[in-house]
Coordinates of C-alpha atoms and ligand atoms in Angstrom, one line a residue:
X244 CA 45.9 2.0 -6.1
X245 CA 47.2 5.5 -5.6
X246 CA 44.9 8.4 -6.1
X247 CA 45.2 10.2 -9.4
X248 CA 44.6 13.9 -9.2
X249 CA 42.0 15.3 -11.6
X250 CA 44.5 17.7 -13.1
X251 CA 46.5 14.7 -14.4
X252 CA 43.6 13.2 -16.2
X253 CA 43.1 13.6 -20.0
X254 CA 40.2 15.7 -21.2
X255 CA 37.0 13.9 -20.8
X256 CA 36.3 13.6 -24.6
X257 CA 39.4 11.4 -24.8
X258 CA 38.0 8.8 -22.5
X259 CA 35.5 6.0 -23.0
X260 CA 34.9 3.6 -25.7
X261 CA 32.3 1.0 -26.6
X262 CA 30.4 1.5 -23.4
X263 CA 27.3 3.3 -22.5
X264 CA 27.9 7.0 -22.0
X265 CA 26.9 7.0 -18.4
X266 CA 29.4 4.2 -17.7
X267 CA 32.4 6.0 -19.0
X268 CA 35.1 6.7 -16.6
X269 CA 38.0 9.1 -17.0
X270 CA 40.9 6.7 -17.0
X271 CA 44.4 7.9 -16.3
X272 CA 46.4 9.0 -19.3
X273 CA 48.7 6.2 -20.5
X274 CA 51.7 8.0 -19.3
X275 CA 50.2 8.0 -15.8
X276 CA 48.8 4.5 -15.6
X277 CA 50.6 2.2 -13.3
X278 CA 53.5 0.6 -15.4
X279 CA 53.6 0.0 -19.1
X280 CA 52.7 -3.7 -19.0
X281 CA 49.7 -3.2 -16.7
X282 CA 46.1 -3.7 -17.6
X283 CA 45.3 -0.1 -16.7
X284 CA 48.0 1.1 -19.1
X285 CA 46.7 -1.0 -22.0
X286 CA 43.1 0.1 -21.3
X287 CA 44.1 3.8 -21.1
X288 CA 46.0 3.5 -24.3
X289 CA 43.1 2.0 -26.1
X290 CA 40.7 4.7 -24.9
X291 CA 42.8 7.8 -25.3
X292 CA 42.4 8.1 -29.1
X293 CA 38.7 7.4 -29.3
X294 CA 36.4 10.4 -30.2
X295 CA 33.9 11.4 -27.6
X296 CA 30.2 10.9 -28.6
X297 CA 28.3 13.9 -27.2
X298 CA 25.1 13.4 -25.3
X299 CA 22.1 13.7 -27.5
X300 CA 19.9 16.8 -27.1
X301 CA 16.1 17.1 -27.0
X302 CA 14.0 20.2 -27.6
X303 CA 11.3 20.9 -25.1
X304 CA 9.5 23.5 -27.1
X305 CA 12.4 26.1 -27.3
X306 CA 14.4 24.7 -24.3
X307 CA 17.3 22.4 -25.3
X308 CA 18.2 19.7 -22.7
X309 CA 20.2 16.5 -22.7
X310 CA 18.1 13.5 -23.8
X311 CA 18.9 11.8 -20.6
X312 CA 18.0 13.7 -17.5
X313 CA 18.8 13.2 -13.8
X314 CA 15.9 13.0 -11.4
X315 CA 17.2 13.9 -8.0
X316 CA 14.2 13.1 -5.8
X317 CA 15.5 9.8 -4.5
X318 CA 18.7 11.4 -3.4
X319 CA 16.9 13.1 -0.5
X320 CA 13.7 11.1 0.2
X321 CA 11.3 8.3 -0.8
X322 CA 13.9 5.7 -1.8
X323 CA 15.6 4.9 1.4
X324 CA 18.4 6.6 3.3
X325 CA 20.4 9.5 1.8
X326 CA 24.0 10.0 1.3
X327 CA 24.7 13.6 0.3
X328 CA 28.3 13.1 -0.6
X329 CA 27.5 10.3 -2.9
X330 CA 24.7 12.2 -4.5
X331 CA 26.9 15.2 -4.9
X332 CA 29.5 13.2 -6.8
X333 CA 26.7 11.6 -8.9
X334 CA 25.4 15.1 -9.8
X335 CA 28.9 16.3 -10.8
X336 CA 29.5 13.1 -12.7
X337 CA 26.3 13.5 -14.6
X338 CA 27.2 17.1 -15.6
X339 CA 30.7 15.9 -16.7
X340 CA 29.0 13.3 -18.9
X341 CA 26.7 15.9 -20.5
X342 CA 23.6 15.0 -18.6
X343 CA 22.6 18.6 -17.9
X344 CA 18.8 18.3 -17.2
X345 CA 18.4 18.1 -13.4
X346 CA 15.0 17.6 -11.8
X347 CA 14.0 18.5 -8.3
X348 CA 11.0 20.0 -6.4
X349 CA 10.5 22.0 -3.3
X350 CA 8.7 19.1 -1.6
X351 CA 11.6 16.6 -2.0
X352 CA 13.3 16.2 1.3
X353 CA 11.2 18.2 2.1
X354 CA 13.2 21.2 0.9
X355 CA 16.6 19.6 1.2
X356 CA 16.8 18.3 -2.3
X357 CA 16.7 21.8 -3.8
X358 CA 19.6 22.7 -1.4
X359 CA 21.6 19.7 -2.5
X360 CA 21.0 20.3 -6.2
X361 CA 21.6 24.1 -5.9
X362 CA 25.0 23.4 -4.1
X363 CA 26.0 21.0 -6.9
X364 CA 25.5 23.5 -9.7
X365 CA 26.3 26.8 -8.1
X366 CA 29.8 26.9 -9.6
X367 CA 28.7 25.6 -12.9
X368 CA 25.3 27.2 -13.4
X369 CA 25.7 27.5 -17.2
X370 CA 26.2 23.8 -17.7
X371 CA 22.9 22.8 -16.0
X372 CA 19.3 23.2 -17.0
X373 CA 17.6 23.3 -13.6
X374 CA 13.9 22.2 -13.2
X375 CA 12.0 22.5 -10.0
X376 CA 8.3 22.3 -9.0
X377 CA 5.9 23.9 -6.6
X378 CA 2.3 23.0 -5.5
X379 CA 2.6 20.1 -3.1
X380 CA 2.7 21.8 0.2
X381 CA 4.7 20.2 3.1
X382 CA 5.6 21.1 6.6
X383 CA 9.1 21.2 7.8
X384 CA 8.3 18.0 9.8
X385 CA 7.5 16.2 6.5
X386 CA 3.7 16.4 6.8
X387 CA 1.7 16.8 3.6
X388 CA -0.5 19.8 3.6
X389 CA -2.4 19.5 0.3
X390 CA -2.0 21.2 -3.1
X391 CA -2.0 25.0 -3.8
X392 CA -2.1 26.9 -7.0
X393 CA -3.1 30.2 -5.5
X394 CA -1.2 33.1 -7.2
X395 CA 0.1 34.3 -3.8
X396 CA 1.4 30.8 -3.0
X397 CA 3.1 30.6 -6.5
X398 CA 5.0 33.8 -5.9
X399 CA 6.1 32.8 -2.4
X400 CA 7.0 29.2 -3.4
X401 CA 9.2 30.5 -6.2
X402 CA 11.1 32.9 -3.9
X403 CA 11.6 30.2 -1.4
X404 CA 12.9 27.8 -4.0
X405 CA 15.4 30.4 -5.4
X406 CA 16.7 30.9 -1.9
X407 CA 17.2 27.3 -1.2
X408 CA 18.8 26.7 -4.6
X409 CA 21.0 29.7 -4.1
X410 CA 20.3 30.8 -7.7
X411 CA 18.9 33.8 -9.4
X412 CA 16.7 32.0 -11.8
X413 CA 15.0 28.6 -12.5
X414 CA 15.2 27.3 -16.0
X415 CA 12.0 25.3 -15.9
X416 CA 9.3 25.8 -13.2
X417 CA 6.6 23.2 -13.0
X418 CA 3.3 23.2 -11.2
X419 CA 3.7 19.8 -9.5
X420 CA 0.0 19.0 -9.1
X421 CA -2.9 20.9 -10.5
X422 CA -5.0 22.6 -7.7
X423 CA -8.6 21.8 -8.8
X424 CA -9.9 24.7 -6.6
X425 CA -8.0 27.3 -8.5
X426 CA -8.6 27.9 -12.2
X427 CA -5.5 27.0 -14.1
X428 CA -5.5 30.4 -15.8
X429 CA -4.9 32.1 -12.5
X430 CA -2.1 29.7 -11.5
X431 CA -0.4 30.0 -14.9
X432 CA -1.0 33.7 -14.9
X433 CA 1.0 34.0 -11.7
X434 CA 3.7 31.7 -13.1
X435 CA 4.0 33.9 -16.2
X436 CA 4.6 36.9 -14.0
X437 CA 7.6 35.1 -12.7
X438 CA 8.9 34.7 -16.3
X439 CA 8.4 38.5 -16.8
X440 CA 10.3 39.2 -13.6
X441 CA 13.3 37.1 -14.8
X442 CA 13.0 34.6 -12.0
X443 CA 11.9 31.7 -14.2
X444 CA 12.7 31.0 -17.9
X445 CA 10.2 28.4 -18.9
X446 CA 6.9 27.0 -17.5
X447 CA 5.8 23.4 -17.1
X448 CA 3.0 21.3 -15.6
X449 CA 3.1 17.9 -14.1
X450 CA 0.3 15.3 -14.3
X451 CA -2.2 17.7 -15.8
X452 CA -5.2 16.5 -17.8
X453 CA -5.5 17.3 -21.5
X454 CA -8.0 20.1 -21.1
X455 CA -6.0 21.7 -18.4
X456 CA -2.9 21.6 -20.6
X457 CA -4.8 23.4 -23.4
X458 CA -6.2 26.1 -21.1
X459 CA -2.8 26.6 -19.5
X460 CA -1.0 26.8 -22.8
X461 CA -3.5 29.5 -23.9
X462 CA -2.3 31.8 -21.1
X463 CA 1.5 31.2 -21.5
X464 CA 3.4 28.8 -23.7
X465 CA 3.9 25.6 -21.7
X466 CA 7.4 24.2 -22.4
X467 CA 7.1 20.8 -20.8
X468 CA 4.6 18.3 -19.3
X469 CA 6.1 15.9 -16.8
X470 CA 4.2 12.7 -16.2
X471 CA 5.0 9.1 -15.4
X472 CA 5.8 7.1 -18.5
X473 CA 7.6 3.8 -18.8
X474 CA 7.3 0.2 -19.9
X475 CA 4.6 -0.3 -17.3
X476 CA 2.9 3.2 -17.2
X477 CA 1.4 3.8 -20.6
X478 CA -1.5 6.0 -19.6
X479 CA -0.3 9.2 -21.3
X480 CA -0.6 7.5 -24.7
X481 CA -4.3 7.8 -25.0
X482 CA -4.8 11.6 -24.7
X483 CA -1.8 13.3 -23.2
X484 CA 0.8 12.5 -25.8
X485 CA -1.4 13.5 -28.7
X486 CA -2.2 16.8 -26.9
X487 CA 1.3 17.8 -26.2
X488 CA 2.4 16.8 -29.6
X489 CA -0.3 18.9 -31.2
X490 CA 0.6 21.9 -29.0
X491 CA 4.3 21.6 -29.4
X492 CA 4.9 20.9 -25.7
X493 CA 7.8 18.7 -24.7
X494 CA 7.1 15.6 -22.7
X495 CA 9.3 14.6 -19.7
X496 CA 8.9 11.0 -18.6
X497 CA 9.3 10.6 -14.9
X498 CA 10.0 7.3 -13.2
X499 CA 11.2 5.8 -16.5
X500 CA 12.6 2.7 -14.7
X501 CA 9.4 2.2 -12.7
X502 CA 10.9 3.6 -9.5
X503 CA 13.8 1.1 -9.8
X504 CA 11.6 -2.0 -10.3
X505 CA 12.1 -2.4 -14.1
X506 CA 15.8 -2.7 -13.8
X507 CA 15.5 -5.5 -11.2
X508 CA 16.6 -3.1 -8.5
X509 CA 14.4 -5.1 -5.9
X510 CA 12.7 -8.4 -6.0
X511 CA 10.8 -8.2 -2.8
X512 CA 9.8 -5.5 -0.3
X513 CA 12.5 -7.0 2.0
X514 CA 15.1 -5.6 -0.4
X515 CA 13.9 -2.1 0.5
X516 CA 14.8 -0.1 3.6
X517 CA 12.1 0.1 6.3
X518 CA 11.6 3.8 5.5
X519 CA 11.4 3.4 1.8
X520 CA 8.2 4.9 0.4
X521 CA 7.8 2.2 -2.2
X522 CA 6.9 -0.2 0.6
X523 CA 3.5 1.5 0.7
X524 CA 3.0 1.9 -3.1
X525 CA 0.0 -0.2 -4.2
X526 CA 2.0 -1.6 -7.1
X527 CA 4.3 -3.4 -4.7
X528 CA 1.6 -4.7 -2.3
X529 CA 0.6 -8.3 -1.9
X530 CA -0.2 -10.1 -5.1
X531 CA 0.4 -7.0 -7.2
X532 CA 4.1 -7.4 -6.5
X533 CA 4.3 -11.0 -7.8
X534 CA 2.1 -10.1 -10.9
X535 CA 4.4 -7.2 -11.7
X536 CA 7.4 -9.4 -11.3
X537 CA 6.0 -11.9 -13.8
X538 CA 5.2 -9.2 -16.3
X539 CA 8.6 -7.7 -15.8
X540 CA 10.3 -11.0 -16.5
X541 CA 8.4 -11.5 -19.7
X542 CA 8.7 -8.1 -21.1
X543 CA 11.4 -5.8 -19.8
X544 CA 14.6 -8.0 -19.8
X545 CA 14.9 -7.7 -23.6
X546 CA 13.8 -4.1 -23.9
X547 CA 15.8 -2.1 -21.4
X548 CA 18.8 -1.9 -23.7
X549 CA 18.8 1.9 -23.1
X550 CA 19.3 1.6 -19.4
X551 CA 22.9 2.5 -18.6
X552 CA 24.9 -0.4 -17.3
X553 CA 25.9 0.1 -13.8
X554 CA 28.8 -2.2 -13.2
X555 CA 31.0 -0.6 -10.5
X556 CA 34.4 0.5 -11.6
X557 CA 36.3 2.6 -9.0
X558 CA 36.7 6.2 -10.1
X559 CA 40.4 7.1 -9.5
X560 CA 39.3 10.6 -8.6
X561 CA 37.2 9.5 -5.7
X562 CA 39.0 8.6 -2.5
X563 CA 36.0 6.6 -1.4
X564 CA 35.6 3.8 -3.9
X565 CA 32.2 2.8 -2.9
X566 CA 29.9 0.8 -5.2
X567 CA 26.4 2.2 -6.1
X568 CA 24.1 2.5 -3.2
X569 CA 21.9 -0.4 -4.2
X570 CA 24.9 -2.8 -4.4
X571 CA 26.1 -1.8 -1.0
X572 CA 22.6 -2.2 0.5
X573 CA 21.9 -5.6 -0.9
X574 CA 25.0 -7.1 -2.4
X575 CA 22.9 -8.6 -5.2
X576 CA 23.4 -9.2 -8.9
X577 CA 22.0 -6.7 -11.3
X578 CA 21.3 -6.1 -14.9
X579 CA 24.0 -6.8 -17.4
X580 CA 24.3 -6.0 -21.0
X581 CA 26.1 -8.4 -23.3
X582 CA 27.4 -7.5 -26.7
X583 CA 24.3 -8.7 -28.5
X584 CA 22.0 -6.6 -26.3
X585 CA 20.7 -9.6 -24.5
X586 CA 20.4 -9.2 -20.8
X587 CA 21.0 -11.7 -18.0
X588 CA 21.6 -11.6 -14.3
X589 CA 24.6 -13.0 -12.6
X590 CA 25.3 -13.0 -9.0
X591 CA 27.5 -10.2 -7.5
X592 CA 30.0 -12.9 -6.4
X593 CA 32.6 -13.6 -9.0
X594 CA 31.9 -10.4 -10.8
X595 CA 34.7 -8.6 -9.1
X596 CA 34.6 -4.9 -8.3
X597 CA 35.7 -3.5 -11.6
Ligands
NAP791 N1 6.4 15.0 -11.3 C1 6.2 14.1 -10.4 O1 5.1 14.0 -9.8 C2 7.3 13.1 -10.2 C3 7.0 11.9 -9.5 C4 8.1 11.1 -9.3 C5 9.3 11.4 -9.7 N2 9.6 12.5 -10.4 C6 10.9 12.9 -10.9 O2 11.4 11.9 -11.7 C7 12.6 11.5 -11.3 C8 12.8 10.0 -11.7 O3 11.9 9.2 -11.0 P1 12.4 8.0 -10.3 O4 13.5 8.3 -9.4 O5 11.2 7.3 -9.7 O6 13.0 7.2 -11.5 P2 13.4 5.7 -11.9 O7 14.5 5.9 -12.8 O8 12.2 5.0 -12.4 O9 13.7 5.0 -10.6 C9 14.9 5.4 -9.8 C10 15.4 4.2 -9.2 O10 15.9 3.3 -10.2 C11 17.2 2.9 -9.8 N3 18.0 3.0 -11.1 C12 18.2 4.1 -11.8 N4 19.0 3.8 -12.9 C13 19.3 2.5 -12.7 C14 20.1 1.6 -13.5 N5 20.7 2.0 -14.6 N6 20.2 0.3 -13.1 C15 19.5 -0.1 -12.0 N7 18.8 0.7 -11.2 C16 18.7 2.0 -11.6 C17 17.7 3.8 -8.8 O11 18.4 3.0 -7.9 P3 19.5 3.6 -6.8 O12 18.6 4.1 -5.7 O13 20.2 2.4 -6.4 O14 20.3 4.7 -7.4 C18 16.4 4.4 -8.2 O15 16.1 3.7 -7.0 C19 12.6 11.7 -9.8 O16 13.9 11.8 -9.3 C20 11.9 13.0 -9.7 O17 12.8 14.1 -10.0 C21 8.6 13.4 -10.6

């Protein structure tokens, strides 16, 4: 198929129909599809008149973000090898689709993930809500050097992040892990100076306990708390969710797909690359893995209706029509959604490469 230049494509809101938002592709306008009788022509005709459904928005206190965010950590580290070109097109595609809430941290990479995300949004800064984090200290060689919430460190970390991102401000700045040796009031005090200096717009915490959240919020309004929350991580429900609800703080759920496990992304550790950090995660060790697989089979298959379908359909704007990384790596079947919302697996063979 010949490459269709982006300028020949219809406005995005004219594309997509009856599919999950993330799965919508910008199809060639009927007049540019290959031949009137072709399937591409018929599909493009069907889609071109359908109104665009905008991405839902959520309020994190007074910060408005897309309901679906894009966590960028795995693009640079932890989940196997990286492919910056692929990640860059994912980032741009997300922004095109209205997913504007991008999450990174100085420690991801280390440091390279901020550079990647910064490059992706530099020319479209106004269409992104950029969140990054400080506090987990790492060496350039990747070593972990503990946690710091010292005011001096907060100031230095912020300047370094801004430089790597190539931006003049951060929309949401989180403390990644609470430093139990530094009173939270001092850390958040330093973070609030960054707001006054215009370097940061909103403050957040990650994995903080209820009392810490209250004390922090008394120093400066906390916009968001980021903590793991998914079908298999329910811990925040006891204390954390009631606290943030009471204080008007937004909750950002990280690893909502259980680090890829809940979507059937891998069925054994052999499915992961040798360097994949998940190989060392206790949830995936020994018997735990099998127990989690059993629970996953019983519960999640019917409840992941919100997970965007990821059937590969070549994007005519990309010269390199590569399937998602997971498919390339393992050539396996993956989650499918049927009209009724029921899920089933079918092997990659026979599915074609639509
Ligand atoms: N604050 C913290 O301490 C903390 C800790 C961890 C993460 N985070 C943030 O939260 C973000 C999200 O966490 P996470 O990356 O662990 O999230 P996740 O969504 O639970 O897992 C991501 C994995 O799920 C797979 N995946 C995503 N969507 C899928 C789909 N529709 N179908 C099948 N597989 C799918 C991806 O596969 P592919 O690799 O094939 O794309 C990836 O390996 C991170 O990127 C990071 O920004 C924060």
